[in-house]
PDB file of C-alpha atoms in Angstrom:
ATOM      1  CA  UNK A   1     -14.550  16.087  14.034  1.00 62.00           C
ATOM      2  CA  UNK A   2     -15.135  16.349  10.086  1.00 83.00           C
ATOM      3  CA  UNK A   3     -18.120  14.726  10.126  1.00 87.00           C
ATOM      4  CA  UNK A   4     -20.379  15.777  13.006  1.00 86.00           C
ATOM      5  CA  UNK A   5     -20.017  19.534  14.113  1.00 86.00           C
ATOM      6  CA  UNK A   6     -19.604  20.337  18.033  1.00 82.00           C
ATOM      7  CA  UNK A   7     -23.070  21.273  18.444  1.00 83.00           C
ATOM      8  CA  UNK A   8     -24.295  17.713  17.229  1.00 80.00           C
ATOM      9  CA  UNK A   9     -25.171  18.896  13.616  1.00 85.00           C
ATOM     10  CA  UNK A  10     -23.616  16.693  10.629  1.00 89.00           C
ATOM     11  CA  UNK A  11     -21.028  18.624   8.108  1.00 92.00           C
ATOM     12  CA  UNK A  12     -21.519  19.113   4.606  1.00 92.00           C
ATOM     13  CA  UNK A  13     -19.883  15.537   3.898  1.00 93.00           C
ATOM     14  CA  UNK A  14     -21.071  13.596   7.075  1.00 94.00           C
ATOM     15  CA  UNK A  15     -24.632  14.815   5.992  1.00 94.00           C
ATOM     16  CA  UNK A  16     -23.825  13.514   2.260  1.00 94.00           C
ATOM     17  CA  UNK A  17     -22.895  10.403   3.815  1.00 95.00           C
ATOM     18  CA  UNK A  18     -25.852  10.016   6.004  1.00 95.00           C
ATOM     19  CA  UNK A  19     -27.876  10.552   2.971  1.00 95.00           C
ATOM     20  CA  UNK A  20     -25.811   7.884   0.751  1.00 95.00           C
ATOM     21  CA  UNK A  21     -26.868   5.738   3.684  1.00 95.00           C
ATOM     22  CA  UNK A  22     -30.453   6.374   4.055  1.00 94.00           C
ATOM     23  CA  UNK A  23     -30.784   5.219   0.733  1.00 93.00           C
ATOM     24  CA  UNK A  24     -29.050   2.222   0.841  1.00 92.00           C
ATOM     25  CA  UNK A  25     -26.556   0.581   3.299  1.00 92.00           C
ATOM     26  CA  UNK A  26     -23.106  -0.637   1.603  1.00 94.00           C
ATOM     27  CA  UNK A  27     -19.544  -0.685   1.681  1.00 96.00           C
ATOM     28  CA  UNK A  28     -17.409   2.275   2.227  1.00 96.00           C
ATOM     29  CA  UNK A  29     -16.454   1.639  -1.495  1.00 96.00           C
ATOM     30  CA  UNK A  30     -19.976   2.299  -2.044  1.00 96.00           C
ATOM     31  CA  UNK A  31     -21.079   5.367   0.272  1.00 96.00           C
ATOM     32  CA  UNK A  32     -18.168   6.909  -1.660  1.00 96.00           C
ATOM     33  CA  UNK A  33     -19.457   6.443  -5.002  1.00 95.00           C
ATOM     34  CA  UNK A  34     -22.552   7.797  -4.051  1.00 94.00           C
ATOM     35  CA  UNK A  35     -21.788  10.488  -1.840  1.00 94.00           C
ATOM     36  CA  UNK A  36     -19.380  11.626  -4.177  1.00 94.00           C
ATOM     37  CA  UNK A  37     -16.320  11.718  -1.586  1.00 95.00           C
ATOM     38  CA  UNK A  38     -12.747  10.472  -1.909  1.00 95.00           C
ATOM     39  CA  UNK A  39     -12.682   6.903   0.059  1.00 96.00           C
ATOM     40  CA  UNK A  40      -9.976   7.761   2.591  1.00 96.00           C
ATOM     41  CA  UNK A  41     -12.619  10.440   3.843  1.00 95.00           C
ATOM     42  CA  UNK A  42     -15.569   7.933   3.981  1.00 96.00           C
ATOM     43  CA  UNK A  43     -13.684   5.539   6.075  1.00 96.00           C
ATOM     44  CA  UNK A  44     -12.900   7.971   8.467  1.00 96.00           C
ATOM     45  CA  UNK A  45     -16.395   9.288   8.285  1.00 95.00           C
ATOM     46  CA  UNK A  46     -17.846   5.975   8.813  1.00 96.00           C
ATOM     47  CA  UNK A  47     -15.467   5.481  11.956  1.00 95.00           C
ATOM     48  CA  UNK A  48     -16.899   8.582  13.500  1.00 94.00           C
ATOM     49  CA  UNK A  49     -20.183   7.992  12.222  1.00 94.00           C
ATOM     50  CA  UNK A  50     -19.999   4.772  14.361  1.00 94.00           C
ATOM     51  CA  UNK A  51     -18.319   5.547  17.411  1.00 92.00           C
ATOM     52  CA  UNK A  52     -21.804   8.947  17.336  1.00 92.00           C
ATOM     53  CA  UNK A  53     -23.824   5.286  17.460  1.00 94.00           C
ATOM     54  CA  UNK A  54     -25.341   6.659  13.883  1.00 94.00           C
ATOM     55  CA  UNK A  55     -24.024   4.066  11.682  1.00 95.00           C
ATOM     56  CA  UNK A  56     -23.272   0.376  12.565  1.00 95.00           C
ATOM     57  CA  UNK A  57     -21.105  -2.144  10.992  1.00 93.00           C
ATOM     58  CA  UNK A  58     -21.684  -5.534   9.737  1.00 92.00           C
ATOM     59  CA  UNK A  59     -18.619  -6.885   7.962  1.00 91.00           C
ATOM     60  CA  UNK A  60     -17.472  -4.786   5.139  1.00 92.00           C
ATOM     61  CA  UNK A  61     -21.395  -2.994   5.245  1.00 95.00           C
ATOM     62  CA  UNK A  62     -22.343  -0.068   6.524  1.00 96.00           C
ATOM     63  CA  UNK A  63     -25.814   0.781   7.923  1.00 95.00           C
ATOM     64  CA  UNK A  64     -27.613   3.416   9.578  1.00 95.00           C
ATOM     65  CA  UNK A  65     -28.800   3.145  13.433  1.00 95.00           C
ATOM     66  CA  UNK A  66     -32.163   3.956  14.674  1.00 94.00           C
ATOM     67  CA  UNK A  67     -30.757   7.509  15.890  1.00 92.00           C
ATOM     68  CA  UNK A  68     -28.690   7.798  12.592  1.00 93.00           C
ATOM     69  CA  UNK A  69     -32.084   7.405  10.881  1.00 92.00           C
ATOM     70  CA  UNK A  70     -34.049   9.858  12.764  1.00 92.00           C
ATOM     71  CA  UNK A  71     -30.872  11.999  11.572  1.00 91.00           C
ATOM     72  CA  UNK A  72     -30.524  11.103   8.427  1.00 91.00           C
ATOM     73  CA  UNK A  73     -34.541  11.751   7.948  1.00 90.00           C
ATOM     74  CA  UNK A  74     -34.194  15.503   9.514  1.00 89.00           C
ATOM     75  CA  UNK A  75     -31.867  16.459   6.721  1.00 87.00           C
ATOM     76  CA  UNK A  76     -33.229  18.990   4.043  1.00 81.00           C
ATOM     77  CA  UNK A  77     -33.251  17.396   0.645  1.00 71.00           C
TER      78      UNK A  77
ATOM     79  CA  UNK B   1      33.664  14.968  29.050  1.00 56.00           C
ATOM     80  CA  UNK B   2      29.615  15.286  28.424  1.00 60.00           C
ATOM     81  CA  UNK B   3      28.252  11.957  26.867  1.00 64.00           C
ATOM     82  CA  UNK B   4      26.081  13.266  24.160  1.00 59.00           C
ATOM     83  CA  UNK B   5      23.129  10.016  23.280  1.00 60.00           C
ATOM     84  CA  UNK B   6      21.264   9.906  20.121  1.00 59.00           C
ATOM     85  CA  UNK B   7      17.519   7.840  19.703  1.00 60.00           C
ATOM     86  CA  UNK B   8      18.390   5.589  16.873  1.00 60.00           C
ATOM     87  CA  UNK B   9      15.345   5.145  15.064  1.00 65.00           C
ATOM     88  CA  UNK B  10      14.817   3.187  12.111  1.00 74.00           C
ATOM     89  CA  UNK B  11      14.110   4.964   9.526  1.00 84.00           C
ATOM     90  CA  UNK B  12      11.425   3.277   6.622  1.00 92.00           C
ATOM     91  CA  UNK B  13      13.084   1.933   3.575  1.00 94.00           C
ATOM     92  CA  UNK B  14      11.680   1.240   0.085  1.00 96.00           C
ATOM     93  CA  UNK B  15      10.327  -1.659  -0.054  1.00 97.00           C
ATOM     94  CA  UNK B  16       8.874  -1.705   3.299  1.00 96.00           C
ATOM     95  CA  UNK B  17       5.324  -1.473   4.696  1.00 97.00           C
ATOM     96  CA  UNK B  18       4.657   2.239   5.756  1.00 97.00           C
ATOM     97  CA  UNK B  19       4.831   2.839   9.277  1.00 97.00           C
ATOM     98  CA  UNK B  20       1.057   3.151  10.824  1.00 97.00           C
ATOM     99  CA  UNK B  21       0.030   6.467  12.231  1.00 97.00           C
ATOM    100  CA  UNK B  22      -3.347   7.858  13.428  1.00 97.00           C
ATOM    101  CA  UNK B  23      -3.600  12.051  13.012  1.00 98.00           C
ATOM    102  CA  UNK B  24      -5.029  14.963  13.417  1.00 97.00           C
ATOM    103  CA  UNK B  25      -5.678  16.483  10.006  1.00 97.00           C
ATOM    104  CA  UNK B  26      -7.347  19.698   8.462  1.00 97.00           C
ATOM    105  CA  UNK B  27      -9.860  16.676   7.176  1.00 96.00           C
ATOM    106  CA  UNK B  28     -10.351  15.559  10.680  1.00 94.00           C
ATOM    107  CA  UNK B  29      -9.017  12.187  12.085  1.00 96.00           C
ATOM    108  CA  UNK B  30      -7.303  10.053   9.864  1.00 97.00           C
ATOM    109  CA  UNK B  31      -5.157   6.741   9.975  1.00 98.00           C
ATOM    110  CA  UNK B  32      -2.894   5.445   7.561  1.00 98.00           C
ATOM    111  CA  UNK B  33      -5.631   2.334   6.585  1.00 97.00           C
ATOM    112  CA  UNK B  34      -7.804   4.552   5.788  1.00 97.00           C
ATOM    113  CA  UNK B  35      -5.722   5.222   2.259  1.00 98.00           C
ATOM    114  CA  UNK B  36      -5.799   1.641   1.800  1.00 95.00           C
ATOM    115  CA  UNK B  37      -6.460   0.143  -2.548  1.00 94.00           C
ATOM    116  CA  UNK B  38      -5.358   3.595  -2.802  1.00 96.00           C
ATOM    117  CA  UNK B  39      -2.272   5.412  -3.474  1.00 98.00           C
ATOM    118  CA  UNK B  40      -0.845   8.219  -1.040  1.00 98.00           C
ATOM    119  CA  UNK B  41       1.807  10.475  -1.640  1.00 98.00           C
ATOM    120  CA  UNK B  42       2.499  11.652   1.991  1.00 98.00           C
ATOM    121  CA  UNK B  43       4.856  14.473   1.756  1.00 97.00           C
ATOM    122  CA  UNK B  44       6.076  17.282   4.995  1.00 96.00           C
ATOM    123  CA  UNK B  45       7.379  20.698   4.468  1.00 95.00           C
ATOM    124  CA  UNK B  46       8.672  23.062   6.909  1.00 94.00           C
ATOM    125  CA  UNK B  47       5.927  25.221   8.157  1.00 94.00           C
ATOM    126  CA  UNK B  48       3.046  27.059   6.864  1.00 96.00           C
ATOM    127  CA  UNK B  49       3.056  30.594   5.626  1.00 97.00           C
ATOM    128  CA  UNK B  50       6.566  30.533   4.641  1.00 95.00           C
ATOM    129  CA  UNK B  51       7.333  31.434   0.691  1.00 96.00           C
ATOM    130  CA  UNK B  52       8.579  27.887  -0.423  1.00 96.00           C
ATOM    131  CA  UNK B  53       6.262  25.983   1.039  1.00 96.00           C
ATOM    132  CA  UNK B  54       3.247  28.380  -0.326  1.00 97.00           C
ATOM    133  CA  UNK B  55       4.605  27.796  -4.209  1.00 97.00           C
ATOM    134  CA  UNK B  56       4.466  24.191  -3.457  1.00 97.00           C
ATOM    135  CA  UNK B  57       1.134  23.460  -1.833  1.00 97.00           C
ATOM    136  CA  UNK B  58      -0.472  25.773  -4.767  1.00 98.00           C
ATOM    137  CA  UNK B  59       1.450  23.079  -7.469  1.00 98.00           C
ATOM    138  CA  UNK B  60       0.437  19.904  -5.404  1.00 98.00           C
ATOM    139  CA  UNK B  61      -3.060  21.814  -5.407  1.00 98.00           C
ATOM    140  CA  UNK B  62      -2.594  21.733  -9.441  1.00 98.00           C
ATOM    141  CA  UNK B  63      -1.664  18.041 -10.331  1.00 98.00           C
ATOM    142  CA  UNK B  64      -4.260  16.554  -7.574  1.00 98.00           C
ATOM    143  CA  UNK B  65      -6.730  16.339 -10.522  1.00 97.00           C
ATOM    144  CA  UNK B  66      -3.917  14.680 -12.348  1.00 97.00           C
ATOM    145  CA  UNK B  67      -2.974  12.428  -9.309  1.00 98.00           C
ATOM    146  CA  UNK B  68      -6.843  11.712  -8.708  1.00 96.00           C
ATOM    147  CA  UNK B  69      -6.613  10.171 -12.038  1.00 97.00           C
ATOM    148  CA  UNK B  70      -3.979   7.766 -11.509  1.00 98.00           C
ATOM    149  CA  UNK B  71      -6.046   7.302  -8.173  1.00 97.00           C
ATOM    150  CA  UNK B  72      -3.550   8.527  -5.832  1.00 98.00           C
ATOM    151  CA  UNK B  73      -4.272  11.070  -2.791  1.00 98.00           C
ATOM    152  CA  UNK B  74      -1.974  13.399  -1.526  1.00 98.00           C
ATOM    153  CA  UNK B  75      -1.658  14.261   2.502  1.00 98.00           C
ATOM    154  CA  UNK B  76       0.916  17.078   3.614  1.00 98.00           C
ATOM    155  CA  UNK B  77       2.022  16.904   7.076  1.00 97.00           C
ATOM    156  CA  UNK B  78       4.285  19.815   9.188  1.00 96.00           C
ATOM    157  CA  UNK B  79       4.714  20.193  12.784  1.00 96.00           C
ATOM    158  CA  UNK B  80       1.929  23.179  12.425  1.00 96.00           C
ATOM    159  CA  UNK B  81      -1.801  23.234  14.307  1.00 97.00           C
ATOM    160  CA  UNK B  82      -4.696  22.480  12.483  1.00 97.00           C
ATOM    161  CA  UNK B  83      -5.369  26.285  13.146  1.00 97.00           C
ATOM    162  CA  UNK B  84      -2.715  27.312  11.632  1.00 98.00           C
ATOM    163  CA  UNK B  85      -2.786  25.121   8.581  1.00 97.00           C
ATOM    164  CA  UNK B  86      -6.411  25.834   8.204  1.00 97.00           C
ATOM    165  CA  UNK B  87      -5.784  29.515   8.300  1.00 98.00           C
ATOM    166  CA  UNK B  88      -2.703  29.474   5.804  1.00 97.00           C
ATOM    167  CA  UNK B  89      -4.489  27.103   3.238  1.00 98.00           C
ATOM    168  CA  UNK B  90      -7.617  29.989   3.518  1.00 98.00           C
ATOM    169  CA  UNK B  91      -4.998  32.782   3.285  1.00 98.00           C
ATOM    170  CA  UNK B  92      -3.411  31.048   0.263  1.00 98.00           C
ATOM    171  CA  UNK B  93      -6.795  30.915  -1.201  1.00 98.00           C
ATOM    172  CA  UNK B  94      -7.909  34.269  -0.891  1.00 98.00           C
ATOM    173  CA  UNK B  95      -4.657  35.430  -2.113  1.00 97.00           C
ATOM    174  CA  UNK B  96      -4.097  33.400  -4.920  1.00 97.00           C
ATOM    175  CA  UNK B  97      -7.288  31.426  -5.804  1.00 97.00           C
ATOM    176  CA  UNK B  98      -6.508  28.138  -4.834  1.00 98.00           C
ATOM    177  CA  UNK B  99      -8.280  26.049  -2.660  1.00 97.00           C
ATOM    178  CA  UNK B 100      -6.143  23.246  -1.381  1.00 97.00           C
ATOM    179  CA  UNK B 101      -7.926  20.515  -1.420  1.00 97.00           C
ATOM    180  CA  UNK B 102      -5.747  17.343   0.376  1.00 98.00           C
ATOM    181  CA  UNK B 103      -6.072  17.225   4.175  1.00 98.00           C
ATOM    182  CA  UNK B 104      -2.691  18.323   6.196  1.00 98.00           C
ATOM    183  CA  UNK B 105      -1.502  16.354   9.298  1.00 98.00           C
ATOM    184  CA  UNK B 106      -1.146  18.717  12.447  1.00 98.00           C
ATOM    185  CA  UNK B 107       1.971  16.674  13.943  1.00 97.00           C
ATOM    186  CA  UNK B 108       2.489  18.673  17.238  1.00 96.00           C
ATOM    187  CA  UNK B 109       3.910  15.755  19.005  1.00 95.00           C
ATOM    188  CA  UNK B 110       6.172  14.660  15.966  1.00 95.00           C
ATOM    189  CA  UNK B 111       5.267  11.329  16.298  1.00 96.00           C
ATOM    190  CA  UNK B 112       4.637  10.995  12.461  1.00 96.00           C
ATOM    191  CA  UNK B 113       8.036  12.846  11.537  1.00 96.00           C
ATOM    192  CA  UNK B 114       9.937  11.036  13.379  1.00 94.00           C
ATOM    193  CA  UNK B 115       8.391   8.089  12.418  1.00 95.00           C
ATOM    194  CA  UNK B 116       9.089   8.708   8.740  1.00 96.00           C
ATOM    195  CA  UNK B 117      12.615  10.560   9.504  1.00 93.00           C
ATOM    196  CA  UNK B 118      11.285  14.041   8.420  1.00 94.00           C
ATOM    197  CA  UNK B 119      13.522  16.111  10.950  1.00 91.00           C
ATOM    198  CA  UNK B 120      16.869  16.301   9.843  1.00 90.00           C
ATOM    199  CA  UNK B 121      18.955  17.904  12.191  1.00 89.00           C
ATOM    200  CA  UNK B 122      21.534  18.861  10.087  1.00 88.00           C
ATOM    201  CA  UNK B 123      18.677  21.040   8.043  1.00 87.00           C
ATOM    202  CA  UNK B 124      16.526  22.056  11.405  1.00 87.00           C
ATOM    203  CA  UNK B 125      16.000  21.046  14.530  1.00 87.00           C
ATOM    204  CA  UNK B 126      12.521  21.827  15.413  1.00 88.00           C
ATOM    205  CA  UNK B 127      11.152  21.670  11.110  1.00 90.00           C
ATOM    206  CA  UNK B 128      10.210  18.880   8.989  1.00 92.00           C
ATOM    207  CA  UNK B 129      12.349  19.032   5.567  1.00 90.00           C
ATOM    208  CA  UNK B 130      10.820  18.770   2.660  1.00 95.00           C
ATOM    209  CA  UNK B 131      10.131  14.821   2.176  1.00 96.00           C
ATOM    210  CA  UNK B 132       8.025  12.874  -0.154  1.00 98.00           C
ATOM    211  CA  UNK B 133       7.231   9.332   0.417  1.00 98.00           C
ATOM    212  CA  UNK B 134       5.296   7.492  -2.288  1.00 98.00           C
ATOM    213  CA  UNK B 135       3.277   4.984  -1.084  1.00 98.00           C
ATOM    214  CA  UNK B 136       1.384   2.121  -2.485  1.00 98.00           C
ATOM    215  CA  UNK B 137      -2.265   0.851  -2.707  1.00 97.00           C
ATOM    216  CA  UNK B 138      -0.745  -2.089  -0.563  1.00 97.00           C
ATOM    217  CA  UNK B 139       0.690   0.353   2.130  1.00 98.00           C
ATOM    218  CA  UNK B 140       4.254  -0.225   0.845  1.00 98.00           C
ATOM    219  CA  UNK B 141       6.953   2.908   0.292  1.00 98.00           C
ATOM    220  CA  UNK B 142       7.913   2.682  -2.825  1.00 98.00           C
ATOM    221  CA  UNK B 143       9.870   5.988  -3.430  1.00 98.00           C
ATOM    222  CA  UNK B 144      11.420   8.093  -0.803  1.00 97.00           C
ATOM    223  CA  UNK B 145      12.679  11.695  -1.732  1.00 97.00           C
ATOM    224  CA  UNK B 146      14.230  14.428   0.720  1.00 95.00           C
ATOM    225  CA  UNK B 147      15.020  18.202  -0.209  1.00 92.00           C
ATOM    226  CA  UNK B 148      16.026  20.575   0.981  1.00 89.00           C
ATOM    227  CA  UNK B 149      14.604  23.464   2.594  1.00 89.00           C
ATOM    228  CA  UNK B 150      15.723  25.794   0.341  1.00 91.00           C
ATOM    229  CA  UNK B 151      14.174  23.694  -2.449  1.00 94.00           C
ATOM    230  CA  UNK B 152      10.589  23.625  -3.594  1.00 96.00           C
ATOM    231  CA  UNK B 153      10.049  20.034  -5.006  1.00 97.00           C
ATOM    232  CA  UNK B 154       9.615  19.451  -8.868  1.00 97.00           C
ATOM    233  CA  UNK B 155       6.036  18.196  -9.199  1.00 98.00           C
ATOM    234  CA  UNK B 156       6.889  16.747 -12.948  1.00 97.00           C
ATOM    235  CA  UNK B 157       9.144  14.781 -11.214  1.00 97.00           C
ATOM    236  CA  UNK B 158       6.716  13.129  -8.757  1.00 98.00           C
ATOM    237  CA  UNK B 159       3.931  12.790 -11.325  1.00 98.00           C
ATOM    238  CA  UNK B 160       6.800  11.062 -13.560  1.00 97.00           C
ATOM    239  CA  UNK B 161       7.277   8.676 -10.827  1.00 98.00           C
ATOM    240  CA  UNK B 162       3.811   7.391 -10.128  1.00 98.00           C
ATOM    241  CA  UNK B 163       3.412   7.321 -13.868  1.00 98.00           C
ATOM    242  CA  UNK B 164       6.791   4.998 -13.841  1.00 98.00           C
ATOM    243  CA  UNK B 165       5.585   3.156 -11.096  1.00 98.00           C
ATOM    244  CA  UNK B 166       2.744   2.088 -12.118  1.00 98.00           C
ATOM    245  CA  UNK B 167       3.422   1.217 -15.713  1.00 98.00           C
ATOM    246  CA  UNK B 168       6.309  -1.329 -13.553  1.00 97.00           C
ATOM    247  CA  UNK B 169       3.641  -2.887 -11.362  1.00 97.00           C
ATOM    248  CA  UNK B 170       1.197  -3.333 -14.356  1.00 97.00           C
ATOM    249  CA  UNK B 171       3.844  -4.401 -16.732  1.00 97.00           C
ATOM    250  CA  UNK B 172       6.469  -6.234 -15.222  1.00 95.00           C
ATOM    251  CA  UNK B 173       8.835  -3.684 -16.861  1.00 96.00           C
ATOM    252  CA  UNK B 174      11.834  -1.320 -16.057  1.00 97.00           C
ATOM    253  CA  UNK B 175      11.861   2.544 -17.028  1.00 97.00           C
ATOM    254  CA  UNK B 176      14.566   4.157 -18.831  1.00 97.00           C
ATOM    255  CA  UNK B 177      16.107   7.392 -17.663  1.00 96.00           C
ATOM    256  CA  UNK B 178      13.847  10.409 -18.460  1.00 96.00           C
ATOM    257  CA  UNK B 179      11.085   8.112 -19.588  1.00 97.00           C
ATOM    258  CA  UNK B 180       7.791   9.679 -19.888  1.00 96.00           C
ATOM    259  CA  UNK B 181       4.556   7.762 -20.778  1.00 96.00           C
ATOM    260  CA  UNK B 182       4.451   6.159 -24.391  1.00 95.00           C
ATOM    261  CA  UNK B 183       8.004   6.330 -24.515  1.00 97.00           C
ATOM    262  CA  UNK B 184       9.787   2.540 -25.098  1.00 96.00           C
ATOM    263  CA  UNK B 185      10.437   0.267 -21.612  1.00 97.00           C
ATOM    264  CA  UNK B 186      12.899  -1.963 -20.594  1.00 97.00           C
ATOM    265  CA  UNK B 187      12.375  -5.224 -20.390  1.00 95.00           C
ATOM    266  CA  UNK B 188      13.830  -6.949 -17.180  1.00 93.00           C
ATOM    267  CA  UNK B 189      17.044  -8.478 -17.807  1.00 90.00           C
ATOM    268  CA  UNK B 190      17.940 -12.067 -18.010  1.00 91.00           C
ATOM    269  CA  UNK B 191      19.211 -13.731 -15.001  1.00 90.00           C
ATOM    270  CA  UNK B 192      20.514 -16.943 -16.699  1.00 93.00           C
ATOM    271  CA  UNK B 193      22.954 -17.646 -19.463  1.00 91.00           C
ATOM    272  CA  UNK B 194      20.215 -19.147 -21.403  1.00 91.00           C
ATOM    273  CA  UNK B 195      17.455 -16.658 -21.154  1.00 89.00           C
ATOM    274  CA  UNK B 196      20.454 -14.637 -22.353  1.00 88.00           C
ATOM    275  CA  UNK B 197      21.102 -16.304 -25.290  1.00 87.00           C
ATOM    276  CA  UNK B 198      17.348 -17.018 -26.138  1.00 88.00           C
ATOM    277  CA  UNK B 199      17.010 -13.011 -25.313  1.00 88.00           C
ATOM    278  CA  UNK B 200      18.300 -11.603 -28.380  1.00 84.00           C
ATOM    279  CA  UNK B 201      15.927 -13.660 -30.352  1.00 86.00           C
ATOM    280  CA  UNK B 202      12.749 -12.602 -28.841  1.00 86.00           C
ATOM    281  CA  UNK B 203      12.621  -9.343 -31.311  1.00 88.00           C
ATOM    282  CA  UNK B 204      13.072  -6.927 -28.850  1.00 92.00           C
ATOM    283  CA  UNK B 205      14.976  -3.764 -29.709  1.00 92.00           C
ATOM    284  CA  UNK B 206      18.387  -4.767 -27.800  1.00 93.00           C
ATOM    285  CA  UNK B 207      21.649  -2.692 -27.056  1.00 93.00           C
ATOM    286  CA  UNK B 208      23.137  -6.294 -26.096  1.00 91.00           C
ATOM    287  CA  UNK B 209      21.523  -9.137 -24.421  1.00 90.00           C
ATOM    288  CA  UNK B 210      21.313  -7.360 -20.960  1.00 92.00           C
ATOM    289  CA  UNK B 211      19.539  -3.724 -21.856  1.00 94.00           C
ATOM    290  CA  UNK B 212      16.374  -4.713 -24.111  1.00 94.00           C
ATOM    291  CA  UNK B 213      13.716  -2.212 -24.718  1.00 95.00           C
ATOM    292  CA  UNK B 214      10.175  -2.920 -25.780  1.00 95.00           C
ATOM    293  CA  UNK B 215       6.833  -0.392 -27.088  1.00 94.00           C
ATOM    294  CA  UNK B 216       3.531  -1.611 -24.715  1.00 93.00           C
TER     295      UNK B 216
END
């Protein structure tokens, strides 16, 4: 998994795009511009991001869950 | 007499949308979609920690800022584990500085080689030769190139062809041979006796009505 370790922990980029999340929901186009990762690695972040149940999908928008919150919240700055 | 039967599989042409895959990468999980508005250059070589193959993924490692620019990603792909390609592209770093940054496709099952016609029997059974399929930001392969395996790939050439590429899509042009950006273009030829005539008086620099060239 790139963007959620085996223990449950997020990687170096799921955590950047957990943060790009937290502060603001958007496209993928988006959480790449501000997590500062190439887009073919955000949508398949995003994907596995989703199927965790940390980040749902409305349409082309991206959002945190509750539990991708809580997450996303628990990261150090 | 033993009947000896051959999978025909076709092969992807130019021209043709890329064939889907979904794979295991050193980036984790990846599907073709997900390179979509972007361009790929999806390219196999024969196995990791051989020499060739090393001198190659430390020159793709060099023009992906170049590539990045012209906002195409590049995605390697041999018949390797992710182990293995994770511990080559770490072995290649510490020995040589340079961090490869693309993901590589683990294709155990072959699925994506086959797919793409990356085994060539002829070359080896069981190894991908060295392929390079350019494709574009609307999934489309627009350039297919096979070496050898004796052959390291010419990454001027590859960077020439994107360039050429995408001066055609954005231009409506042709490129000369051995064009390189800022050089003259060739304007499409006519494809009726009267754009013919009407050709040579448009002021373009003209061999004869059918090879025009033109500065953008």
């Amino acid at each position: 998994m790139a963007c959620i370790s085996p223990d449950g922990k997020p990687t170096v980029s799921g955590a950047k795009m957990l943060r790009a999340l937290k502060a603001t929901a958007g496209s993928a186009e988006e959480v790449s511009q501000s997590a500062g990762l190439p887009l073919f690695r955000v949508r398949s972040g995003l994907r596995e991001l989703a199927q965790a149940g940390l980040v749902s999908q409305k349409g082309e928008q991206y959002e945190l869950s509750a539990k991708g919150g809580e997450l996303a919240d628990s990261l150090p700055a | 007499m033993e009947e000896v039967k051959e999978q025909v599989i076709s092969l992807p042409r130019l021209g043709q949308p890329a064939p889907p895959f979904e794979v295991v990468t050193t980036q984790g999980p990846l599907k073709l979609e997900d390179y979509k508005d972007s361009w790929l250059i999806l390219f196999s070589h024969p196995a990791d920690f051989t020499p060739v193959c090393t001198t190659e993924f430390i020159a793709f490692a060099k023009i992906y800022p170049e590539l990045q620019k012209r906002g195409v990603e590049l995605l390697g792909l041999s018949v390797d584990s992710v182990s293995s390609h994770i511990a080559w592209a770490r072995n290649v770093e510490e020995k040589t500085g340079v961090k490869i940054p693309f993901p590589i496709i683990a294709d155990l099952n072959k699925e994506v080689s086959t797919a793409y016609g990356m085994i060539h029997p002829g070359q080896s059974k069981t190894e991908t030769v060295r392929c390079v399929f350019i494709i574009d930001d609307k999934q489309v392969i627009r350039t297919i190139l096979y070496y050898p395996l004796t052959t390291g790939r010419n990454m001027d050439e590859i960077v020439h062809i994107i360039d050429a590429l995408q001066t055609t899509d954005a231009n409506g042009v042709a490129t000369p041979a051995n064009w390189r950006p800022g050089d003259k273009v060739v304007v499409p030829p006519p494809n009726t006796q009267e754009m013919a005539e009407q050709r040579l008086k448009e002021g373009y620099e003209c061999v004869d009505w059918y090879l025009c060239q033109k500065k953008l």
